[in-house]
Protein backbone atom coordinates (compact mmCIF):
# COMPACT_ATOMS: atom_id res chain seq x y z
CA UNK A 1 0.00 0.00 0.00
CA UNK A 2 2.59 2.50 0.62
CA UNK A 3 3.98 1.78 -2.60
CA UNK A 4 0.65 2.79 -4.39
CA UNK A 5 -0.43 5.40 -1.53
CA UNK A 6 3.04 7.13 -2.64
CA UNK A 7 2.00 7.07 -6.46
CA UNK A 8 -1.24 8.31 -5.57
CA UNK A 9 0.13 11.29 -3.62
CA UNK A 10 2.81 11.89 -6.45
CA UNK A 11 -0.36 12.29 -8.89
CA UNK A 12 -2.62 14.13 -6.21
CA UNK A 13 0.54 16.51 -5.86
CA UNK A 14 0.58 17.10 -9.63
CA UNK A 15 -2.81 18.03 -10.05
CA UNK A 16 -2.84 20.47 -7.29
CA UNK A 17 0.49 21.99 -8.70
CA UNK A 18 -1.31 22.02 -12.59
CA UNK A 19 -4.99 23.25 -10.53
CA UNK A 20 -2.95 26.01 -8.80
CA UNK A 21 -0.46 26.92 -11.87
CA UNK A 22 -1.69 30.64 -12.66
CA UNK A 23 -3.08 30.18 -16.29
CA UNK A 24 -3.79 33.73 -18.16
CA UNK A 25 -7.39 35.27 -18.48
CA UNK A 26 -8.74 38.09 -19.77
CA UNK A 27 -11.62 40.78 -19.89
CA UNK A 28 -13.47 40.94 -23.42
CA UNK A 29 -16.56 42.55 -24.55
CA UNK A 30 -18.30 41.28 -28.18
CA UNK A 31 -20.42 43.71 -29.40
CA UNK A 32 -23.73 43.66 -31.98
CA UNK A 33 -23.11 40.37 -33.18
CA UNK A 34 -25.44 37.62 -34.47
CA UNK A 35 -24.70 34.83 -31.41
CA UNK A 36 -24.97 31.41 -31.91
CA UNK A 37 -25.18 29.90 -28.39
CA UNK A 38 -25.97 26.41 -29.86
CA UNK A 39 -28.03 25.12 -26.27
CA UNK A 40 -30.35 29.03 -26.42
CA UNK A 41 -30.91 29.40 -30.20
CA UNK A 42 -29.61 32.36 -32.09
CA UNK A 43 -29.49 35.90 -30.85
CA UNK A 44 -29.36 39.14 -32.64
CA UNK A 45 -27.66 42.16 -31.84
CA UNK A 46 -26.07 40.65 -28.89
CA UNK A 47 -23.61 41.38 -26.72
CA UNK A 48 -20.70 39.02 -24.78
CA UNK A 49 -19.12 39.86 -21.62
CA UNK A 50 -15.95 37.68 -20.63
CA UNK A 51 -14.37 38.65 -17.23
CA UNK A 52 -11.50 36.64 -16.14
CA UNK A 53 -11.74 34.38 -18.66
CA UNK A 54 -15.30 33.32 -17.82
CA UNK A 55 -18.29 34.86 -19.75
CA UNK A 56 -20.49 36.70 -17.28
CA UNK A 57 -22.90 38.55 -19.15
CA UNK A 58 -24.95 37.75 -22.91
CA UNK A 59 -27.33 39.92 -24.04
CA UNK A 60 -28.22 43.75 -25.46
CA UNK A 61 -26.57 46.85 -24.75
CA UNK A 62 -24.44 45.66 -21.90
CA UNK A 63 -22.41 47.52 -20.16
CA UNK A 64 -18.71 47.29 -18.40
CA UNK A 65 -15.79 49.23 -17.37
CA UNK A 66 -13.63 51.29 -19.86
CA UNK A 67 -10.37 49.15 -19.51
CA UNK A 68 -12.31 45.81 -21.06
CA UNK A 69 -11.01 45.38 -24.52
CA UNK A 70 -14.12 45.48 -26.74
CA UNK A 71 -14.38 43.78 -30.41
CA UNK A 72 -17.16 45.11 -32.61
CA UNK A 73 -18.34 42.26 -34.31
CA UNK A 74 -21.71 44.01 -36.18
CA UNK A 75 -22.59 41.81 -38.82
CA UNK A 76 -20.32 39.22 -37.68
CA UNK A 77 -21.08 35.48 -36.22
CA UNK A 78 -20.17 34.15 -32.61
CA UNK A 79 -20.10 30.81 -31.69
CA UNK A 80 -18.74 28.99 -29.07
CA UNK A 81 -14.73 27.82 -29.61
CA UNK A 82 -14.94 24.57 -31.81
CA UNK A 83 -14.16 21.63 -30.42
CA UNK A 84 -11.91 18.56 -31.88
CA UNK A 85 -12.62 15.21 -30.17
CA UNK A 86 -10.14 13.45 -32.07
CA UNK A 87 -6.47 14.69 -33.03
CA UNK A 88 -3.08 14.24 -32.85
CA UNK A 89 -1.51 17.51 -32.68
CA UNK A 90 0.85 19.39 -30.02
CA UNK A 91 2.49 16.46 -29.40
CA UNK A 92 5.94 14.85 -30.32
CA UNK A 93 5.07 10.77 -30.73
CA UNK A 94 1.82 9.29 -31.26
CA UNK A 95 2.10 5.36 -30.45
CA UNK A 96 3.70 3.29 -27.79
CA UNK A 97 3.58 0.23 -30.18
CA UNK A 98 5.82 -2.57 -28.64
CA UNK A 99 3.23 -4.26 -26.78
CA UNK A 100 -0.52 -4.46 -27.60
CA UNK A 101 -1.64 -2.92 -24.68
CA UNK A 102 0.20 0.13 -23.24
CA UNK A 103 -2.36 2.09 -20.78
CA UNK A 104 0.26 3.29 -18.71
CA UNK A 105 1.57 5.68 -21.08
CA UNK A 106 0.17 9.43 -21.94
CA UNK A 107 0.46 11.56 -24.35
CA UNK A 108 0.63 14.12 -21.51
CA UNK A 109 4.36 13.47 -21.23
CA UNK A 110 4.97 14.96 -24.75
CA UNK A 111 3.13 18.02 -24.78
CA UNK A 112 4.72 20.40 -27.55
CA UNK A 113 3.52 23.94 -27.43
CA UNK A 114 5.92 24.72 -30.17
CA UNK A 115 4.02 23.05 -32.47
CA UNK A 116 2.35 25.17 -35.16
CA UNK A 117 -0.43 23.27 -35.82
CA UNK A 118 -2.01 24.75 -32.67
CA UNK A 119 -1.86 28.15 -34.40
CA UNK A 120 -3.08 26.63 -37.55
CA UNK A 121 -6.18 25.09 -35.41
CA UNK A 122 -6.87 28.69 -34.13
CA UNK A 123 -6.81 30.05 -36.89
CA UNK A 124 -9.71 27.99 -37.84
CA UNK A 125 -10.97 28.59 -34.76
CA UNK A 126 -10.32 25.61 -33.16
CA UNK A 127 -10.17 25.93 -29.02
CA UNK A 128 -9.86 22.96 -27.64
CA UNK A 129 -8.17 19.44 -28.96
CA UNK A 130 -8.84 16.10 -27.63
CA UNK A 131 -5.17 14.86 -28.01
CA UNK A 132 -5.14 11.27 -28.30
CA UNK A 133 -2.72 8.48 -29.11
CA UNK A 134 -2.86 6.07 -32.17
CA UNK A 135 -4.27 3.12 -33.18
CA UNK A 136 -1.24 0.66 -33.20
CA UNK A 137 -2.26 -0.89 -30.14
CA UNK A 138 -5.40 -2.01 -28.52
CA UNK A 139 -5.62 -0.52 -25.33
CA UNK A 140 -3.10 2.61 -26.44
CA UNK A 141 -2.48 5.13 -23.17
CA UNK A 142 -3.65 7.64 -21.70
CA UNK A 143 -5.21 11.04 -23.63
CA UNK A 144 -4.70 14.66 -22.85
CA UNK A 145 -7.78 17.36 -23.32
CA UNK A 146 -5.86 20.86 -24.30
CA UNK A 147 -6.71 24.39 -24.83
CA UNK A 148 -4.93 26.00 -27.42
CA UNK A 149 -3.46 28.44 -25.70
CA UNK A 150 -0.63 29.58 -28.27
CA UNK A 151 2.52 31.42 -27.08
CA UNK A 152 2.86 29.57 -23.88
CA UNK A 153 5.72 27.47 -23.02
CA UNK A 154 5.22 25.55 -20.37
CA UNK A 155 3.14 22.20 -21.81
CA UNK A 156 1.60 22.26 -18.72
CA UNK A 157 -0.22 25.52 -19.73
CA UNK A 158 -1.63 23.77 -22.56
CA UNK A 159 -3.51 20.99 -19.93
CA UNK A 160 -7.60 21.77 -19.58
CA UNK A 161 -7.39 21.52 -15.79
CA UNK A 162 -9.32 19.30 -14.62
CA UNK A 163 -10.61 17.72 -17.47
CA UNK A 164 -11.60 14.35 -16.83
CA UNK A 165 -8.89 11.42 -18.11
CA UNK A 166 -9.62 9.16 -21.04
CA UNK A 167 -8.19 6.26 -23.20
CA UNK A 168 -7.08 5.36 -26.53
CA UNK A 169 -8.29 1.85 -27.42
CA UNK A 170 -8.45 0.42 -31.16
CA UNK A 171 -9.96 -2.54 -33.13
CA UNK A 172 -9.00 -3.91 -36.48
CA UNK A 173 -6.53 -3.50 -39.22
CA UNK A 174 -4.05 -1.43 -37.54
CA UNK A 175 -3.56 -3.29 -33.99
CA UNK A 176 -3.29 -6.58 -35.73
CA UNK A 177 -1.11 -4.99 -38.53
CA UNK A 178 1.40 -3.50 -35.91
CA UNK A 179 1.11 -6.63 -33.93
CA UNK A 180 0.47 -9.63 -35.62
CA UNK A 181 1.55 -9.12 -39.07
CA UNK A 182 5.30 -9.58 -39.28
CA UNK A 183 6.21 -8.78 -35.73
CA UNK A 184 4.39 -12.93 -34.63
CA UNK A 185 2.63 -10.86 -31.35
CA UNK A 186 -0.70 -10.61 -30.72
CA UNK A 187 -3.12 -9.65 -31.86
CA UNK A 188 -3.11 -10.97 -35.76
CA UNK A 189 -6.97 -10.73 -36.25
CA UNK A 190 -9.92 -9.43 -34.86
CA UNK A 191 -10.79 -12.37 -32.52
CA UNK A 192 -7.33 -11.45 -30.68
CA UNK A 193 -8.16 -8.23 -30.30
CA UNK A 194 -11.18 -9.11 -28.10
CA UNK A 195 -9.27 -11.64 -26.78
CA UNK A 196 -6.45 -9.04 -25.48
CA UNK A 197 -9.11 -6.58 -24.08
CA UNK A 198 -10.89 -9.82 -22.01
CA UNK A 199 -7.38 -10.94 -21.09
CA UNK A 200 -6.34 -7.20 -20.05
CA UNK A 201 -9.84 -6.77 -18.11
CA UNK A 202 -9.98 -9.48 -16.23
CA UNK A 203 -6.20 -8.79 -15.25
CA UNK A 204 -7.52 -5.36 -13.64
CA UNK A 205 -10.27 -6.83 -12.01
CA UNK A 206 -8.42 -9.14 -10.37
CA UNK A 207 -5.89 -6.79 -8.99
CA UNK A 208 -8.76 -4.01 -8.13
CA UNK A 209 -10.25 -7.32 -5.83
CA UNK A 210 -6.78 -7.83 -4.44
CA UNK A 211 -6.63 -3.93 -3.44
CA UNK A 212 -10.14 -4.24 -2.24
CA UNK A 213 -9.20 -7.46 0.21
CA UNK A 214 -6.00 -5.73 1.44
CA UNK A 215 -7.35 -2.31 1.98
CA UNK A 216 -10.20 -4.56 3.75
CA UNK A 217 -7.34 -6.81 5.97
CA UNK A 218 -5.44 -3.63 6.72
CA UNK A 219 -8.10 -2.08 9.36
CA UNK A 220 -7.81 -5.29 11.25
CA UNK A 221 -4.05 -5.91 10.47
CA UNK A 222 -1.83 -3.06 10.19
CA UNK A 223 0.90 -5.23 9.00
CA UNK A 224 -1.27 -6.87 6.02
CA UNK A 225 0.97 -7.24 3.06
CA UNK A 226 -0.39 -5.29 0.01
CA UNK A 227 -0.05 -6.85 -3.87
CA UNK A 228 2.08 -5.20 -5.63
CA UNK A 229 1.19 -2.02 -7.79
CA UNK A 230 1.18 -1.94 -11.26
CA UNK A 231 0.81 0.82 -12.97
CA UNK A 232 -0.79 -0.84 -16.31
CA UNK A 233 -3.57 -2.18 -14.42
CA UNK A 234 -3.84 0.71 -12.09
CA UNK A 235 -5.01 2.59 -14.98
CA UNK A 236 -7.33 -0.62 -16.30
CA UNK A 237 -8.77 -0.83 -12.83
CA UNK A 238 -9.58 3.10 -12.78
CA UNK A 239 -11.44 1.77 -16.75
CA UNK A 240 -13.64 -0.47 -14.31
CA UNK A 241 -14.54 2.23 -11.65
CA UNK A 242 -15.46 4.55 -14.14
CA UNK A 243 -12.76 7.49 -13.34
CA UNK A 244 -10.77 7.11 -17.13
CA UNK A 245 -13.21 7.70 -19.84
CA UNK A 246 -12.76 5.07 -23.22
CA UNK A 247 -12.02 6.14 -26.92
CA UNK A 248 -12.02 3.81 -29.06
CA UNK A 249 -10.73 3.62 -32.79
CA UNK A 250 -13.09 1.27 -35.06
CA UNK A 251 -14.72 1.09 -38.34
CA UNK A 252 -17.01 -2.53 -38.44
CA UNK A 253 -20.03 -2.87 -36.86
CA UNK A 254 -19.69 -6.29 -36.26
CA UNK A 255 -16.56 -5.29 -34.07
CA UNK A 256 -17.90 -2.62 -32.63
CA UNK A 257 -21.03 -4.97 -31.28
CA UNK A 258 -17.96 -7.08 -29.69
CA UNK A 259 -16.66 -4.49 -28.20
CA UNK A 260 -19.88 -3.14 -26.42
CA UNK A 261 -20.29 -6.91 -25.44
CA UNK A 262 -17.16 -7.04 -23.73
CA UNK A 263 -17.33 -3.81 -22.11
CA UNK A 264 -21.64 -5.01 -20.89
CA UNK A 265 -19.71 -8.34 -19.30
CA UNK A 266 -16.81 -6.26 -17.38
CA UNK A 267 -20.05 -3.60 -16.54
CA UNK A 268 -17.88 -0.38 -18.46
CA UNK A 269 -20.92 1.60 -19.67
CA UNK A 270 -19.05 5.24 -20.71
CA UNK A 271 -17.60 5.13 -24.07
CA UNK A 272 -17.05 7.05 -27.56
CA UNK A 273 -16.36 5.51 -30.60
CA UNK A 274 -13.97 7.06 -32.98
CA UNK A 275 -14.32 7.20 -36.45
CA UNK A 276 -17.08 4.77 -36.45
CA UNK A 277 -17.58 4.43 -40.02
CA UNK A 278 -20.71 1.66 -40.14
CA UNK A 279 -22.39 3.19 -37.16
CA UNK A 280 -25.20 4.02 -39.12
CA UNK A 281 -25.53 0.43 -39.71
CA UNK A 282 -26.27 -0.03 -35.82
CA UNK A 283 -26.92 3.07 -34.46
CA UNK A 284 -30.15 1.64 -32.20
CA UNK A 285 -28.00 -0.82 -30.37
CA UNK A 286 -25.14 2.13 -29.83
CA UNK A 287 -28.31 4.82 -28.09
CA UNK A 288 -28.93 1.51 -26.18
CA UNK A 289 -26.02 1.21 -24.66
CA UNK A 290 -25.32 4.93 -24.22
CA UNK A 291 -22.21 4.74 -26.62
CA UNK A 292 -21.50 8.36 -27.79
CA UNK A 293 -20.15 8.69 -31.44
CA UNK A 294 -16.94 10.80 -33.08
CA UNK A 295 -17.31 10.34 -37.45
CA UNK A 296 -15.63 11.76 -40.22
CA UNK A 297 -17.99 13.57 -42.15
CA UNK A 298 -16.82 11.94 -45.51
CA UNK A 299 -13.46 10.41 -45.42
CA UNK A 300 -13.43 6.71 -45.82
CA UNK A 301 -11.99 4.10 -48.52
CA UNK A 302 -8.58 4.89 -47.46
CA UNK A 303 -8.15 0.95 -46.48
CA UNK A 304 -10.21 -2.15 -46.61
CA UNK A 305 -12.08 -1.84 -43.37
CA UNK A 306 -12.98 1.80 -44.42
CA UNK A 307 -14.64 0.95 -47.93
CA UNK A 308 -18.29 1.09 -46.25
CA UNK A 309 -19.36 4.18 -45.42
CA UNK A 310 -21.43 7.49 -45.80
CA UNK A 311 -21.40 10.89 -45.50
CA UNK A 312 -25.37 10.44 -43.85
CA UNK A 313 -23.97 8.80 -41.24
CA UNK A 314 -23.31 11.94 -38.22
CA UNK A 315 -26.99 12.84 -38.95
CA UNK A 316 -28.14 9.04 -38.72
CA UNK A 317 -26.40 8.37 -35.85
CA UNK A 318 -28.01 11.59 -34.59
CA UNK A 319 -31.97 10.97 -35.78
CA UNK A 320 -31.26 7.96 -33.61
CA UNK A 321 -30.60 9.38 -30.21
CA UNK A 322 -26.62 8.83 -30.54
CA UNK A 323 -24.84 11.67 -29.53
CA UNK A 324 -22.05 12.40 -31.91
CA UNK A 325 -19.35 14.63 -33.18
CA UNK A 326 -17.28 15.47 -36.25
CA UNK A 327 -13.54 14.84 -35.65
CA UNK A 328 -10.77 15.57 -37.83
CA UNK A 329 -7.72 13.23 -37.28
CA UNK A 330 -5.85 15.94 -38.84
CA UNK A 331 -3.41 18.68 -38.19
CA UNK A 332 -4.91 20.02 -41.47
CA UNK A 333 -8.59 19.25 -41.30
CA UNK A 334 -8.69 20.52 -37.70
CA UNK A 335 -8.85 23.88 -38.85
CA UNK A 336 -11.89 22.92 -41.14
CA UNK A 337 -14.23 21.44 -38.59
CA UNK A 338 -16.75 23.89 -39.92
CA UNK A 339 -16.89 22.68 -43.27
CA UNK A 340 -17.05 19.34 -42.01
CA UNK A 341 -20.56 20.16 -40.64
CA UNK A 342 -21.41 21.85 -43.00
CA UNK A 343 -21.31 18.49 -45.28
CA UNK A 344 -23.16 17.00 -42.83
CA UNK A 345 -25.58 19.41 -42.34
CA UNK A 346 -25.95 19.14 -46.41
CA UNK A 347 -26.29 15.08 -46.80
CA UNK A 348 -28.45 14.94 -43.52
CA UNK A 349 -30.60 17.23 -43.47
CA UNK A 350 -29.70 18.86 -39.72
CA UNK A 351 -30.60 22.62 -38.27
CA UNK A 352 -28.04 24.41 -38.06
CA UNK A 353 -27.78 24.00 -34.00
CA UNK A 354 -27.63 20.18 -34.87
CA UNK A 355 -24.76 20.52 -37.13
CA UNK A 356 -22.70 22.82 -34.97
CA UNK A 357 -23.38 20.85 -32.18
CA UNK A 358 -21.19 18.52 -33.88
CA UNK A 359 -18.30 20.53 -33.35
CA UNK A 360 -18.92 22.50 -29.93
CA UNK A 361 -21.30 21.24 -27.36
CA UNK A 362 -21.28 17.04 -28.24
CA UNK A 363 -17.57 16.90 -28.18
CA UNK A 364 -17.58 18.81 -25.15
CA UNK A 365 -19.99 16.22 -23.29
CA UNK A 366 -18.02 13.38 -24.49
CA UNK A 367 -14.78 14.79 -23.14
CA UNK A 368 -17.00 15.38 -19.63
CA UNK A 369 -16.18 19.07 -20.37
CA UNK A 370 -20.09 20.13 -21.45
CA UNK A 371 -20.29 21.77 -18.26
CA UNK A 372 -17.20 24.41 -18.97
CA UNK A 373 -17.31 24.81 -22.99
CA UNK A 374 -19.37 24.17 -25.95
CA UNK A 375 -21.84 26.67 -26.05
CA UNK A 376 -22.21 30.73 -24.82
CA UNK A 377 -24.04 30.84 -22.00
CA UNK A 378 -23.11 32.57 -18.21
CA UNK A 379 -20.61 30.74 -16.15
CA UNK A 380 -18.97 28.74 -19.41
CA UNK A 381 -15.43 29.48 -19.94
CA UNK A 382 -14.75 32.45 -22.50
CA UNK A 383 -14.13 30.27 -25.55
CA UNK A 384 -15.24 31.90 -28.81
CA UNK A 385 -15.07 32.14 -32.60
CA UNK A 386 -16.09 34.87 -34.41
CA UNK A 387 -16.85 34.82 -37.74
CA UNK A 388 -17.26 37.23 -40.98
CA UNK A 389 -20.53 35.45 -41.82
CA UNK A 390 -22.18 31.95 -40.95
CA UNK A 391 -20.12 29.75 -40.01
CA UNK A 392 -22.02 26.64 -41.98
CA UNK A 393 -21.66 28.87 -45.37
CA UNK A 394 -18.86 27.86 -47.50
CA UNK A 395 -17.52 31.09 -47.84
CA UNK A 396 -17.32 31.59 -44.20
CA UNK A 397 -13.33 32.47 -42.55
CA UNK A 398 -12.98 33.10 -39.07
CA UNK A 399 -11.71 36.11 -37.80
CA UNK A 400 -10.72 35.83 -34.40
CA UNK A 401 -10.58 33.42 -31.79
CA UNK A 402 -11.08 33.60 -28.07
CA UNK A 403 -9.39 31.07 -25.28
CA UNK A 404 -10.16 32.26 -22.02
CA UNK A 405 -11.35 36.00 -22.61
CA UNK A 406 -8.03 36.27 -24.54
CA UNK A 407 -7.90 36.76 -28.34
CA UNK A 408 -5.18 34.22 -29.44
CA UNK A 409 -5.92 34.66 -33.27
CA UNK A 410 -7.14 37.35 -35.16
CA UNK A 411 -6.48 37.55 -38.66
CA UNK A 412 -5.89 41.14 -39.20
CA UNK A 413 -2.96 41.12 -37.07
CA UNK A 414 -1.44 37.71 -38.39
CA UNK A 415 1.84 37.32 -39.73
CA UNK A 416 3.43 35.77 -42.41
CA UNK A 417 5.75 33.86 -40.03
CA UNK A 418 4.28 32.93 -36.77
CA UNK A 419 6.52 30.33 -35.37
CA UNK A 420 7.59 30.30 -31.96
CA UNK A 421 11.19 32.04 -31.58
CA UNK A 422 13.44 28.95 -29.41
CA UNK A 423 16.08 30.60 -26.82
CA UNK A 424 18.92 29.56 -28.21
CA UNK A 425 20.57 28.92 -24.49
CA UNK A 426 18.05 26.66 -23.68
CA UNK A 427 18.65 22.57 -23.77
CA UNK A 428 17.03 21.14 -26.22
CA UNK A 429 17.31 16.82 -25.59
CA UNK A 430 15.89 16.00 -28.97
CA UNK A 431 16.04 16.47 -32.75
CA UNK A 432 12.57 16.22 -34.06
CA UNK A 433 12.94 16.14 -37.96
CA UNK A 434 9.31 16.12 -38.85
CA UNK A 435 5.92 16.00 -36.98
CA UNK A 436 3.36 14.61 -39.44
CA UNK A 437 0.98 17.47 -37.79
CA UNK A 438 -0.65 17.62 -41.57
CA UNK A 439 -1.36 13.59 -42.51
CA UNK A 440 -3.52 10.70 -41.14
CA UNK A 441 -1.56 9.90 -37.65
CA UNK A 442 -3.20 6.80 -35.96
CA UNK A 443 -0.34 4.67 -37.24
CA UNK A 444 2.19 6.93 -37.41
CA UNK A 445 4.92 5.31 -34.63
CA UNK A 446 6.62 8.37 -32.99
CA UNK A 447 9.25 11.28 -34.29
CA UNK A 448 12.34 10.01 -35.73
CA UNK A 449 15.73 10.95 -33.23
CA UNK A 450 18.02 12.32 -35.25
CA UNK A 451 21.36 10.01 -33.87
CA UNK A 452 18.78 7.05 -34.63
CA UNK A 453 18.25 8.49 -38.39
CA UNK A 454 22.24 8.82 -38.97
CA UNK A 455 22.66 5.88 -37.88
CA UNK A 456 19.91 3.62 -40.28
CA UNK A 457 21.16 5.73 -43.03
């Protein structure tokens, strides 16, 4: 026990140092705009007060002191800070991939705030990333919520503070490809992969009972002997009490249906599928369970288990009682969330409240954020995009965007060259030669070290 009580007060100390690290805020009045709350319809002519980084006020004529900075946004569009549920940016490796099941890891430990693709995501308005690992490995690691707060150096700025943790998990081609094709581990097909994730569960439950009859034997027996910690199935066992939130990678439906089964029999009842290209195929048995959904809007056929598909399915899946969001996958499509709803706002047939939701307030709930962003209303945290017309039209381009009262992006002040100037008497450990930020990442296996490079070549 004193082994785990010390990693528990090693993570309890970090939070409270991260909870208590002074984050910048502002003060910002938006004036005459056309607001699009997304949860209280559209307003005209309305007004948005952000104090300390919190928005305090919506509504007309408002008033506040003469120091808040005020943008006049008359005949412009406001909507809440878009959202990406799915992405890969600000970080420096994607995939642990030497065993199939890695939850110990986090992409939290390679936070990059030099990266540019968080500018590039503001500039699209983008506020908040859902930065995940890949899809080489079943159960993956751990995920990292962000706010892209540009300009800051510390990665720890770039944390959402008490966001709630989640997990990368994956099914199909690219576990078993990473795995079982040519490296002779498992999993080399599908029925391994639910075979590692029953193996891997009941490995956690079996250790959370052995914590539970220790921590039981200790108030009678101070000198009980506690199993040892691991920190894999720490983070399983955490899975089963419902404190880590599941992502999961997957196409089929017919794996998808084995997944929910296992997940029913180990009694995990929180999860969001990624990608989910045949949900539409099952979307009644997915609002059954309560399984949220994360789609492309039109992107498949890029490999065999992706060749069924349809750009109906976010508003199926939605008609159906799923809640679901558009994710991009994509340094490059991150920045075009908009247009991504607006294709599914075009095949489907959804208001235009549905299809933002998409991008702002359904992410948001399936990070366990929807109480804090995702829509403009009093006590939400000053995230905002403002744009030169609707956001759904085609011709739309955001202007400015808004992370935590402060305007991190605004496009009439934006320069040609807007990478991050290094100190040049600062250590840097490791030679990244090229971060991917703009392709498809699930697979992609980590930056290359430059020694490693010179030496293969």
């Amino acid at each position: 026990m004193k082994l785990k009580t010390f990693f528990l007060v090693a993570l309890l100390s970090v939070a409270i140092n991260s909870a208590a690290q002074e984050i910048p805020t502002g003060d910002l009045m938006v004036r005459n705009a056309t607001v699009l709350t997304i949860t209280n319809g559209t307003l005209e002519n309305t007004d948005v007060l952000i104090q300390d980084g919190i928005i305090t006020a919506v509504g007309e004529q408002l008033s506040a002191s003469q120091d808040v900075p005020v943008i006049d946004a008359t005949g412009m569009y406001v909507m809440p800070g878009i959202i990406d549920a799915h992405s890969h940016i600000g970080i420096s490796n994607v995939n642990e991939s030497s065993a199939p099941v890695t939850a110990q890891v986090s992409v939290g430990d390679v936070l990059n705030p030099y990266s540019i693709a968080i500018y590039r995501a503001l500039a699209g308005g983008v506020t908040s990333s859902h930065v995940m690992h890949g899809s080489a490995n079943v159960i993956g690691g751990q995920n990292e919520t962000i706010k892209h707060r540009w300009g800051l150096l510390d990665p720890d700025e770039l944390r959402m503070a008490g966001a709630p943790r989640t997990i990368k998990f994956a099914l199909g081609e690219n576990p078993t490809r990473v795995h079982g094709r040519g490296n002779n581990k498992r999993p080399a097909s599908r029925m391994g992969v639910e075979y590692v994730l029953r193996e891997t569960f009941a490995k956690a439950q079996r250790y959370q009972e052995a914590w539970a009859q220790y921590e039981e034997n200790a108030k009678a027996n101070p000198r009980a002997i506690p199993p040892a910690y691991n920190s894999q199935l720490e983070v399983m066992a955490n899975i089963l009490s419902g404190d880590i939130l599941i992502h999961c990678h997957s196409y089929r439906a017919d794996e998808i249906l084995m997944l929910l089964g296992v997940l029913e029999d180990f009694g995990v009842d929180q999860i969001t599928l990624q990608h989910v290209n045949e949900g539409f195929k099952i979307a009644p048995e997915l609002a059954e369970f309560g399984a949220t959904a994360s789609v492309f809007a039109d992107w498949w056929g890029y490999k065999f288990e992706v060749y069924y598909s349809t750009a109906y399915n976010a508003a199926i899946l939605t008609r159906n009682g799923v809640l679901t969001s558009i994710n991009s996958d994509s340094g490059e499509l991150n920045r075009h969330l908009y247009h991504e709803a607006a294709k599914s706002q075009k095949y489907g047939d959804l208001s235009d409240d549905e299809a933002l939701a998409l991008i702002t307030i359904n992410p948001a709930i399936q990070l366990g954020i929807g109480d804090r962003i995702g829509s403009i209303e009093i006590g939400k945290e000053g995230d905002l995009a403002i744009f030169d017309r609707h956001p759904l039209s085609v011709y739309a381009i955001n202007q400015k965007t808004v992370v935590d009262g402060i305007v991190y992006f605004d496009i009439e002040t934006d320069t040609d060259d807007i990478r991050l100037i290094v100190d040049p008497e600062s250590t840097v450990d490791t030679v990244v030669l090229h971060s991917h930020d703009d392709t498809h990442q699930c697979l992609y296996e980590g930056s290359l070290d430059l020694y490693d490079f010179l030496e293969s070549n």
